[in-house]
Amino acid sequence: IMRKEILVTPNNIVTECNSAEPELTYTFSPNLIGNDSFFGSLTRESGNEPGNYKILQGTLALSNNYLLTFKEGTFSIIDNAPVWITKAAELDRIVEYDNTAELTAAQSLVPVAIDVCDNGQLKIQKETGKFEPNLNCEYTGKYINTWTVTDSRGNRNVYTQTITVADRTAPVVEV
């Protein structure tokens, strides 16, 4: 009796570092006979750093009625850019043109970022924007500040803050 040849192909996986380990799955062809089934499981090369690792046959097997052919798969761990926890526009402020304390407080705000791959090893750098006055009043205008967060592998993300300097007092018109 000839053994039936079965080709097993693991499903390639892409996951972010420090995420829960996903289940290693596979497809096979042709179909098994009757109620026959696989036993055992796939494994992968060890490692948790970003990169590609081989998915291996491990203990996955069939009865002696089959000849199992295994095609290696790829388990990829990626390192995405850091993510800002501080929502867009959350640090935007409108300050009175003559209130330096209010402007200083707005300029001292800092957004917060995370990166699951770097466990808090992030570099956040602020670039304070130059004051851009309005055309009709040199005391009012905007500062546009940007922060760049960089992880240990050079992945980056940018956050923008707008501080609007305004004259919120109503002009008095004498009759």
Short mmCIF file of N, CA and C in Angstrom, two decimals:
data_model
loop_
_atom_site.label_atom_id
_atom_site.label_comp_id
_atom_site.label_asym_id
_atom_site.label_seq_id
_atom_site.Cartn_x
_atom_site.Cartn_y
_atom_site.Cartn_z
N ILE A 1 0.86 -1.19 0.00
CA ILE A 1 0.00 0.00 0.00
C ILE A 1 0.89 1.23 0.00
N MET A 2 0.56 2.18 -0.86
CA MET A 2 1.32 3.44 -0.96
C MET A 2 0.79 4.42 0.09
N ARG A 3 1.70 5.13 0.72
CA ARG A 3 1.30 6.16 1.69
C ARG A 3 0.83 7.40 0.91
N LYS A 4 -0.23 8.04 1.42
CA LYS A 4 -0.77 9.24 0.78
C LYS A 4 0.10 10.44 1.16
N GLU A 5 0.55 11.18 0.15
CA GLU A 5 1.41 12.35 0.40
C GLU A 5 0.56 13.56 0.74
N ILE A 6 0.91 14.22 1.86
CA ILE A 6 0.19 15.41 2.33
C ILE A 6 1.19 16.57 2.47
N LEU A 7 0.87 17.70 1.86
CA LEU A 7 1.70 18.90 1.97
C LEU A 7 1.11 19.81 3.04
N VAL A 8 1.92 20.15 4.05
CA VAL A 8 1.50 21.06 5.13
C VAL A 8 2.21 22.39 4.92
N THR A 9 1.41 23.46 4.89
CA THR A 9 1.94 24.81 4.72
C THR A 9 1.51 25.67 5.91
N PRO A 10 2.48 26.12 6.73
CA PRO A 10 2.10 26.99 7.85
C PRO A 10 1.63 28.34 7.34
N ASN A 11 0.71 28.94 8.09
CA ASN A 11 0.25 30.30 7.78
C ASN A 11 1.28 31.27 8.34
N ASN A 12 1.81 32.12 7.47
CA ASN A 12 2.78 33.12 7.92
C ASN A 12 2.11 34.06 8.90
N ILE A 13 2.87 34.53 9.88
CA ILE A 13 2.33 35.38 10.95
C ILE A 13 3.16 36.65 11.04
N VAL A 14 2.47 37.77 11.24
CA VAL A 14 3.11 39.05 11.53
C VAL A 14 2.50 39.55 12.83
N THR A 15 3.36 39.83 13.81
CA THR A 15 2.90 40.31 15.10
C THR A 15 3.85 41.39 15.61
N GLU A 16 3.36 42.24 16.51
CA GLU A 16 4.23 43.26 17.08
C GLU A 16 4.91 42.69 18.31
N CYS A 17 6.15 43.14 18.55
CA CYS A 17 6.89 42.62 19.70
C CYS A 17 6.11 42.89 20.99
N ASN A 18 6.35 42.02 21.95
CA ASN A 18 5.70 42.05 23.26
C ASN A 18 4.19 41.82 23.21
N SER A 19 3.67 41.40 22.07
CA SER A 19 2.27 41.01 21.98
C SER A 19 2.15 39.56 22.42
N ALA A 20 0.93 39.14 22.74
CA ALA A 20 0.70 37.74 23.09
C ALA A 20 1.10 36.86 21.91
N GLU A 21 1.68 35.73 22.23
CA GLU A 21 2.15 34.80 21.19
C GLU A 21 0.93 34.23 20.46
N PRO A 22 0.81 34.47 19.15
CA PRO A 22 -0.34 33.93 18.42
C PRO A 22 -0.19 32.42 18.16
N GLU A 23 -1.30 31.78 17.94
CA GLU A 23 -1.30 30.35 17.64
C GLU A 23 -0.70 30.11 16.26
N LEU A 24 0.12 29.08 16.15
CA LEU A 24 0.69 28.71 14.86
C LEU A 24 -0.31 27.79 14.16
N THR A 25 -0.76 28.20 12.99
CA THR A 25 -1.77 27.45 12.25
C THR A 25 -1.22 27.05 10.88
N TYR A 26 -1.94 26.18 10.21
CA TYR A 26 -1.46 25.66 8.93
C TYR A 26 -2.63 25.22 8.07
N THR A 27 -2.33 25.04 6.79
CA THR A 27 -3.27 24.42 5.86
C THR A 27 -2.58 23.19 5.31
N PHE A 28 -3.36 22.32 4.70
CA PHE A 28 -2.77 21.11 4.12
C PHE A 28 -3.60 20.67 2.92
N SER A 29 -2.97 19.89 2.06
CA SER A 29 -3.68 19.32 0.92
C SER A 29 -2.94 18.06 0.47
N PRO A 30 -3.62 17.11 -0.09
CA PRO A 30 -5.08 17.01 -0.23
C PRO A 30 -5.71 16.64 1.11
N ASN A 31 -7.02 16.40 1.09
CA ASN A 31 -7.74 16.04 2.30
C ASN A 31 -7.28 14.70 2.84
N LEU A 32 -7.42 14.55 4.17
CA LEU A 32 -7.11 13.27 4.80
C LEU A 32 -8.26 12.30 4.54
N ILE A 33 -8.01 11.04 4.77
CA ILE A 33 -9.01 10.00 4.54
C ILE A 33 -9.86 9.81 5.79
N GLY A 34 -11.18 9.76 5.60
CA GLY A 34 -12.11 9.47 6.70
C GLY A 34 -11.94 10.42 7.87
N ASN A 35 -11.80 9.82 9.08
CA ASN A 35 -11.68 10.59 10.32
C ASN A 35 -10.23 10.80 10.75
N ASP A 36 -9.28 10.52 9.86
CA ASP A 36 -7.87 10.70 10.21
C ASP A 36 -7.62 12.18 10.55
N SER A 37 -6.64 12.42 11.42
CA SER A 37 -6.33 13.79 11.81
C SER A 37 -4.86 13.92 12.21
N PHE A 38 -4.42 15.15 12.28
CA PHE A 38 -3.06 15.46 12.71
C PHE A 38 -2.97 15.37 14.22
N PHE A 39 -1.77 15.16 14.71
CA PHE A 39 -1.50 15.29 16.14
C PHE A 39 -0.19 16.05 16.30
N GLY A 40 0.03 16.61 17.51
CA GLY A 40 1.22 17.43 17.74
C GLY A 40 0.98 18.87 17.32
N SER A 41 2.03 19.65 17.29
CA SER A 41 1.89 21.07 16.97
C SER A 41 3.15 21.62 16.30
N LEU A 42 2.96 22.75 15.66
CA LEU A 42 4.08 23.47 15.05
C LEU A 42 4.88 24.19 16.13
N THR A 43 6.11 24.54 15.81
CA THR A 43 6.94 25.38 16.68
C THR A 43 7.55 26.47 15.81
N ARG A 44 8.27 27.36 16.45
CA ARG A 44 9.00 28.37 15.70
C ARG A 44 10.36 28.56 16.33
N GLU A 45 11.26 29.14 15.54
CA GLU A 45 12.56 29.48 16.08
C GLU A 45 12.35 30.43 17.25
N SER A 46 13.17 30.31 18.27
CA SER A 46 13.01 31.18 19.44
C SER A 46 13.54 32.57 19.14
N GLY A 47 12.99 33.53 19.85
CA GLY A 47 13.41 34.92 19.73
C GLY A 47 12.23 35.84 19.88
N ASN A 48 12.48 36.99 20.49
CA ASN A 48 11.41 37.97 20.70
C ASN A 48 11.76 39.36 20.17
N GLU A 49 12.93 39.48 19.59
CA GLU A 49 13.34 40.76 19.00
C GLU A 49 12.70 40.89 17.61
N PRO A 50 12.47 42.12 17.15
CA PRO A 50 11.96 42.27 15.78
C PRO A 50 12.85 41.55 14.77
N GLY A 51 12.19 40.87 13.85
CA GLY A 51 12.90 40.11 12.83
C GLY A 51 12.03 38.96 12.34
N ASN A 52 12.59 38.11 11.49
CA ASN A 52 11.87 36.96 10.92
C ASN A 52 12.42 35.67 11.52
N TYR A 53 11.50 34.78 11.88
CA TYR A 53 11.84 33.49 12.46
C TYR A 53 11.11 32.41 11.67
N LYS A 54 11.74 31.25 11.53
CA LYS A 54 11.13 30.15 10.79
C LYS A 54 10.05 29.48 11.63
N ILE A 55 8.94 29.14 10.97
CA ILE A 55 7.93 28.27 11.57
C ILE A 55 8.31 26.86 11.16
N LEU A 56 8.45 26.01 12.17
CA LEU A 56 8.96 24.65 11.96
C LEU A 56 7.88 23.61 12.20
N GLN A 57 8.12 22.40 11.72
CA GLN A 57 7.15 21.31 11.84
C GLN A 57 6.91 20.92 13.30
N GLY A 58 7.90 21.05 14.15
CA GLY A 58 7.73 20.68 15.56
C GLY A 58 7.34 19.23 15.68
N THR A 59 6.26 18.97 16.43
CA THR A 59 5.79 17.59 16.64
C THR A 59 4.59 17.24 15.76
N LEU A 60 4.24 18.13 14.83
CA LEU A 60 3.08 17.89 13.97
C LEU A 60 3.31 16.63 13.13
N ALA A 61 2.37 15.70 13.19
CA ALA A 61 2.55 14.42 12.49
C ALA A 61 1.20 13.82 12.10
N LEU A 62 1.29 12.76 11.30
CA LEU A 62 0.13 11.96 10.88
C LEU A 62 0.48 10.49 11.11
N SER A 63 -0.49 9.65 10.97
CA SER A 63 -0.23 8.20 11.10
C SER A 63 0.68 7.73 9.97
N ASN A 64 1.15 6.49 10.06
CA ASN A 64 2.05 5.93 9.05
C ASN A 64 1.40 5.73 7.69
N ASN A 65 0.09 5.99 7.59
CA ASN A 65 -0.59 5.89 6.31
C ASN A 65 -0.29 7.09 5.40
N TYR A 66 0.42 8.06 5.95
CA TYR A 66 0.67 9.29 5.21
C TYR A 66 2.17 9.59 5.16
N LEU A 67 2.54 10.29 4.10
CA LEU A 67 3.89 10.83 3.98
C LEU A 67 3.73 12.35 4.05
N LEU A 68 4.17 12.93 5.16
CA LEU A 68 3.97 14.36 5.40
C LEU A 68 5.15 15.14 4.83
N THR A 69 4.85 16.11 3.98
CA THR A 69 5.86 17.03 3.46
C THR A 69 5.55 18.40 4.07
N PHE A 70 6.57 19.03 4.64
CA PHE A 70 6.37 20.29 5.36
C PHE A 70 7.11 21.42 4.65
N LYS A 71 6.40 22.51 4.47
CA LYS A 71 7.00 23.72 3.88
C LYS A 71 7.14 24.74 5.03
N GLU A 72 8.37 25.26 5.25
CA GLU A 72 8.57 26.22 6.33
C GLU A 72 7.79 27.50 6.10
N GLY A 73 7.38 28.12 7.21
CA GLY A 73 6.70 29.41 7.15
C GLY A 73 7.53 30.45 7.86
N THR A 74 7.01 31.67 7.89
CA THR A 74 7.72 32.78 8.51
C THR A 74 6.88 33.42 9.60
N PHE A 75 7.51 33.60 10.75
CA PHE A 75 6.93 34.29 11.90
C PHE A 75 7.69 35.60 12.02
N SER A 76 7.01 36.72 11.72
CA SER A 76 7.66 38.03 11.70
C SER A 76 7.24 38.85 12.92
N ILE A 77 8.23 39.38 13.61
CA ILE A 77 7.97 40.30 14.71
C ILE A 77 8.37 41.69 14.23
N ILE A 78 7.42 42.61 14.30
CA ILE A 78 7.67 43.96 13.80
C ILE A 78 7.70 44.96 14.96
N ASP A 79 8.33 46.07 14.71
CA ASP A 79 8.39 47.16 15.67
C ASP A 79 7.78 48.38 15.01
N ASN A 80 6.53 48.66 15.37
CA ASN A 80 5.85 49.84 14.82
C ASN A 80 6.36 51.11 15.49
N ALA A 81 6.05 52.24 14.90
CA ALA A 81 6.42 53.53 15.47
C ALA A 81 5.69 53.72 16.80
N PRO A 82 6.28 54.52 17.71
CA PRO A 82 5.59 54.84 18.95
C PRO A 82 4.24 55.49 18.66
N VAL A 83 3.34 55.39 19.63
CA VAL A 83 1.98 55.93 19.50
C VAL A 83 1.78 57.01 20.56
N TRP A 84 1.21 58.12 20.13
CA TRP A 84 0.90 59.18 21.08
C TRP A 84 -0.36 58.81 21.86
N ILE A 85 -0.28 58.82 23.17
CA ILE A 85 -1.46 58.61 24.03
C ILE A 85 -2.27 59.90 24.09
N THR A 86 -1.55 61.02 24.11
CA THR A 86 -2.21 62.32 24.13
C THR A 86 -2.92 62.50 22.78
N LYS A 87 -4.22 62.76 22.86
CA LYS A 87 -5.02 62.89 21.63
C LYS A 87 -4.65 64.15 20.86
N ALA A 88 -4.84 64.08 19.56
CA ALA A 88 -4.60 65.25 18.69
C ALA A 88 -5.41 66.43 19.22
N ALA A 89 -4.82 67.60 19.24
CA ALA A 89 -5.42 68.87 19.67
C ALA A 89 -5.67 68.96 21.18
N GLU A 90 -5.34 67.92 21.92
CA GLU A 90 -5.58 67.94 23.37
C GLU A 90 -4.74 69.01 24.08
N LEU A 91 -3.58 69.31 23.55
CA LEU A 91 -2.71 70.32 24.17
C LEU A 91 -2.86 71.70 23.55
N ASP A 92 -3.73 71.84 22.55
CA ASP A 92 -3.95 73.14 21.93
C ASP A 92 -4.54 74.10 22.97
N ARG A 93 -4.13 75.33 22.92
CA ARG A 93 -4.60 76.33 23.88
C ARG A 93 -4.85 77.65 23.16
N ILE A 94 -5.76 78.45 23.76
CA ILE A 94 -5.95 79.84 23.37
C ILE A 94 -5.57 80.66 24.60
N VAL A 95 -4.61 81.55 24.43
CA VAL A 95 -4.13 82.35 25.56
C VAL A 95 -4.28 83.84 25.24
N GLU A 96 -4.44 84.61 26.28
CA GLU A 96 -4.55 86.06 26.13
C GLU A 96 -3.17 86.63 25.79
N TYR A 97 -3.12 87.57 24.86
CA TYR A 97 -1.85 88.09 24.36
C TYR A 97 -0.96 88.68 25.45
N ASP A 98 -1.53 89.19 26.52
CA ASP A 98 -0.71 89.84 27.55
C ASP A 98 -0.55 88.97 28.81
N ASN A 99 -0.90 87.70 28.73
CA ASN A 99 -0.81 86.82 29.89
C ASN A 99 0.37 85.85 29.70
N THR A 100 1.54 86.28 30.15
CA THR A 100 2.75 85.46 29.95
C THR A 100 2.69 84.17 30.76
N ALA A 101 2.06 84.19 31.92
CA ALA A 101 1.94 82.96 32.73
C ALA A 101 1.12 81.91 31.99
N GLU A 102 0.05 82.34 31.36
CA GLU A 102 -0.80 81.44 30.59
C GLU A 102 -0.03 80.87 29.39
N LEU A 103 0.75 81.72 28.72
CA LEU A 103 1.55 81.27 27.59
C LEU A 103 2.64 80.30 28.05
N THR A 104 3.31 80.61 29.15
CA THR A 104 4.35 79.72 29.69
C THR A 104 3.76 78.36 30.06
N ALA A 105 2.58 78.37 30.67
CA ALA A 105 1.93 77.11 31.03
C ALA A 105 1.58 76.29 29.79
N ALA A 106 1.10 76.94 28.74
CA ALA A 106 0.76 76.23 27.50
C ALA A 106 2.02 75.68 26.84
N GLN A 107 3.12 76.46 26.88
CA GLN A 107 4.37 76.01 26.27
C GLN A 107 5.01 74.86 27.05
N SER A 108 4.67 74.72 28.33
CA SER A 108 5.30 73.67 29.15
C SER A 108 4.57 72.32 29.06
N LEU A 109 3.45 72.28 28.36
CA LEU A 109 2.72 71.01 28.21
C LEU A 109 3.54 70.05 27.35
N VAL A 110 3.44 68.75 27.67
CA VAL A 110 4.19 67.73 26.93
C VAL A 110 3.27 66.55 26.65
N PRO A 111 3.18 66.10 25.40
CA PRO A 111 2.37 64.92 25.10
C PRO A 111 3.06 63.64 25.60
N VAL A 112 2.26 62.59 25.76
CA VAL A 112 2.77 61.31 26.25
C VAL A 112 2.66 60.27 25.13
N ALA A 113 3.70 59.45 24.98
CA ALA A 113 3.73 58.41 23.95
C ALA A 113 4.10 57.07 24.57
N ILE A 114 3.73 55.98 23.88
CA ILE A 114 4.13 54.63 24.30
C ILE A 114 4.65 53.87 23.09
N ASP A 115 5.39 52.82 23.38
CA ASP A 115 5.87 51.91 22.35
C ASP A 115 6.03 50.55 23.02
N VAL A 116 5.26 49.57 22.59
CA VAL A 116 5.28 48.26 23.24
C VAL A 116 6.60 47.54 23.08
N CYS A 117 7.41 47.93 22.13
CA CYS A 117 8.69 47.25 21.91
C CYS A 117 9.82 47.84 22.73
N ASP A 118 9.69 49.05 23.21
CA ASP A 118 10.82 49.71 23.83
C ASP A 118 10.69 49.92 25.33
N ASN A 119 9.61 49.45 25.93
CA ASN A 119 9.46 49.52 27.39
C ASN A 119 9.88 50.86 27.98
N GLY A 120 9.36 51.92 27.44
CA GLY A 120 9.62 53.25 27.98
C GLY A 120 10.93 53.88 27.56
N GLN A 121 11.69 53.25 26.69
CA GLN A 121 12.97 53.80 26.24
C GLN A 121 12.75 54.68 25.01
N LEU A 122 12.00 55.74 25.18
CA LEU A 122 11.67 56.63 24.07
C LEU A 122 12.37 57.97 24.26
N LYS A 123 12.70 58.59 23.13
CA LYS A 123 13.28 59.93 23.16
C LYS A 123 12.24 60.87 22.57
N ILE A 124 11.84 61.86 23.37
CA ILE A 124 10.87 62.86 22.90
C ILE A 124 11.60 64.19 22.80
N GLN A 125 11.52 64.79 21.62
CA GLN A 125 12.21 66.06 21.39
C GLN A 125 11.20 67.10 20.91
N LYS A 126 11.22 68.26 21.56
CA LYS A 126 10.30 69.34 21.21
C LYS A 126 11.01 70.36 20.34
N GLU A 127 10.29 70.83 19.32
CA GLU A 127 10.74 71.97 18.52
C GLU A 127 9.70 73.07 18.73
N THR A 128 10.09 74.11 19.46
CA THR A 128 9.18 75.21 19.74
C THR A 128 9.02 76.05 18.48
N GLY A 129 7.77 76.21 18.10
CA GLY A 129 7.51 76.99 16.89
C GLY A 129 7.74 78.47 17.09
N LYS A 130 8.10 79.12 16.03
CA LYS A 130 8.29 80.58 16.02
C LYS A 130 6.91 81.23 16.04
N PHE A 131 6.80 82.35 16.77
CA PHE A 131 5.53 83.08 16.80
C PHE A 131 5.22 83.64 15.42
N GLU A 132 4.03 83.34 14.94
CA GLU A 132 3.55 83.82 13.63
C GLU A 132 2.43 84.82 13.88
N PRO A 133 2.72 86.13 13.83
CA PRO A 133 1.68 87.12 14.14
C PRO A 133 0.60 87.19 13.05
N ASN A 134 -0.57 87.60 13.50
CA ASN A 134 -1.66 87.85 12.55
C ASN A 134 -1.32 89.11 11.76
N LEU A 135 -1.85 89.22 10.56
CA LEU A 135 -1.57 90.39 9.71
C LEU A 135 -2.11 91.68 10.30
N ASN A 136 -3.26 91.59 10.98
CA ASN A 136 -3.90 92.82 11.47
C ASN A 136 -3.49 93.21 12.89
N CYS A 137 -2.69 92.35 13.57
CA CYS A 137 -2.27 92.69 14.94
C CYS A 137 -1.01 91.91 15.27
N GLU A 138 0.07 92.61 15.54
CA GLU A 138 1.35 91.95 15.79
C GLU A 138 1.40 91.22 17.14
N TYR A 139 0.42 91.47 18.03
CA TYR A 139 0.42 90.82 19.34
C TYR A 139 -0.36 89.51 19.36
N THR A 140 -1.16 89.28 18.34
CA THR A 140 -1.92 88.04 18.27
C THR A 140 -1.38 87.18 17.13
N GLY A 141 -1.60 85.89 17.25
CA GLY A 141 -1.10 84.96 16.24
C GLY A 141 -1.03 83.55 16.78
N LYS A 142 -0.02 82.79 16.34
CA LYS A 142 0.07 81.37 16.72
C LYS A 142 1.51 80.93 16.91
N TYR A 143 1.65 79.95 17.80
CA TYR A 143 2.86 79.14 17.91
C TYR A 143 2.44 77.74 17.49
N ILE A 144 3.20 77.12 16.64
CA ILE A 144 2.93 75.72 16.29
C ILE A 144 4.16 74.92 16.74
N ASN A 145 3.98 74.16 17.82
CA ASN A 145 5.05 73.35 18.39
C ASN A 145 4.92 71.92 17.91
N THR A 146 6.05 71.26 17.71
CA THR A 146 6.03 69.85 17.32
C THR A 146 6.95 69.06 18.24
N TRP A 147 6.51 67.86 18.55
CA TRP A 147 7.33 66.90 19.28
C TRP A 147 7.55 65.71 18.38
N THR A 148 8.76 65.19 18.39
CA THR A 148 9.05 63.96 17.66
C THR A 148 9.45 62.92 18.70
N VAL A 149 8.74 61.79 18.69
CA VAL A 149 9.10 60.68 19.57
C VAL A 149 9.81 59.64 18.71
N THR A 150 10.94 59.15 19.22
CA THR A 150 11.76 58.18 18.49
C THR A 150 12.05 57.00 19.40
N ASP A 151 11.85 55.78 18.87
CA ASP A 151 12.18 54.59 19.67
C ASP A 151 13.62 54.17 19.40
N SER A 152 14.05 53.11 20.07
CA SER A 152 15.46 52.69 19.98
C SER A 152 15.86 52.19 18.59
N ARG A 153 14.89 51.89 17.73
CA ARG A 153 15.20 51.43 16.38
C ARG A 153 15.01 52.52 15.33
N GLY A 154 14.75 53.75 15.77
CA GLY A 154 14.63 54.86 14.85
C GLY A 154 13.23 55.10 14.32
N ASN A 155 12.22 54.35 14.78
CA ASN A 155 10.84 54.60 14.36
C ASN A 155 10.38 55.90 15.02
N ARG A 156 9.65 56.71 14.25
CA ARG A 156 9.26 58.05 14.72
C ARG A 156 7.78 58.31 14.55
N ASN A 157 7.31 59.27 15.36
CA ASN A 157 5.95 59.77 15.23
C ASN A 157 5.98 61.23 15.68
N VAL A 158 5.15 62.07 15.08
CA VAL A 158 5.16 63.51 15.36
C VAL A 158 3.82 63.93 15.95
N TYR A 159 3.88 64.82 16.92
CA TYR A 159 2.69 65.42 17.56
C TYR A 159 2.78 66.93 17.36
N THR A 160 1.64 67.56 17.08
CA THR A 160 1.60 69.01 16.85
C THR A 160 0.67 69.68 17.85
N GLN A 161 1.12 70.79 18.38
CA GLN A 161 0.33 71.61 19.30
C GLN A 161 0.22 73.02 18.70
N THR A 162 -0.97 73.59 18.75
CA THR A 162 -1.17 74.97 18.31
C THR A 162 -1.56 75.81 19.52
N ILE A 163 -0.79 76.85 19.76
CA ILE A 163 -1.13 77.82 20.80
C ILE A 163 -1.54 79.10 20.09
N THR A 164 -2.78 79.47 20.26
CA THR A 164 -3.31 80.68 19.64
C THR A 164 -3.23 81.82 20.65
N VAL A 165 -2.56 82.87 20.26
CA VAL A 165 -2.45 84.06 21.10
C VAL A 165 -3.51 85.03 20.59
N ALA A 166 -4.44 85.38 21.49
CA ALA A 166 -5.60 86.16 21.05
C ALA A 166 -5.83 87.36 21.97
N ASP A 167 -6.62 88.26 21.47
CA ASP A 167 -7.11 89.38 22.27
C ASP A 167 -8.58 89.08 22.48
N ARG A 168 -8.89 88.56 23.67
CA ARG A 168 -10.27 88.15 23.94
C ARG A 168 -11.10 89.24 24.59
N THR A 169 -10.56 90.42 24.72
CA THR A 169 -11.31 91.51 25.30
C THR A 169 -12.06 92.23 24.18
N ALA A 170 -13.29 92.52 24.44
CA ALA A 170 -14.08 93.22 23.43
C ALA A 170 -13.66 94.68 23.37
N PRO A 171 -13.46 95.19 22.16
CA PRO A 171 -13.09 96.61 22.06
C PRO A 171 -14.24 97.51 22.51
N VAL A 172 -13.88 98.59 23.16
CA VAL A 172 -14.89 99.54 23.65
C VAL A 172 -15.02 100.63 22.58
N VAL A 173 -16.23 100.83 22.13
CA VAL A 173 -16.50 101.86 21.12
C VAL A 173 -17.28 102.98 21.81
N GLU A 174 -16.69 104.17 21.79
CA GLU A 174 -17.37 105.30 22.42
C GLU A 174 -18.18 106.04 21.36
N VAL A 175 -19.34 106.48 21.80
CA VAL A 175 -20.21 107.19 20.90
C VAL A 175 -20.15 108.66 21.11
#
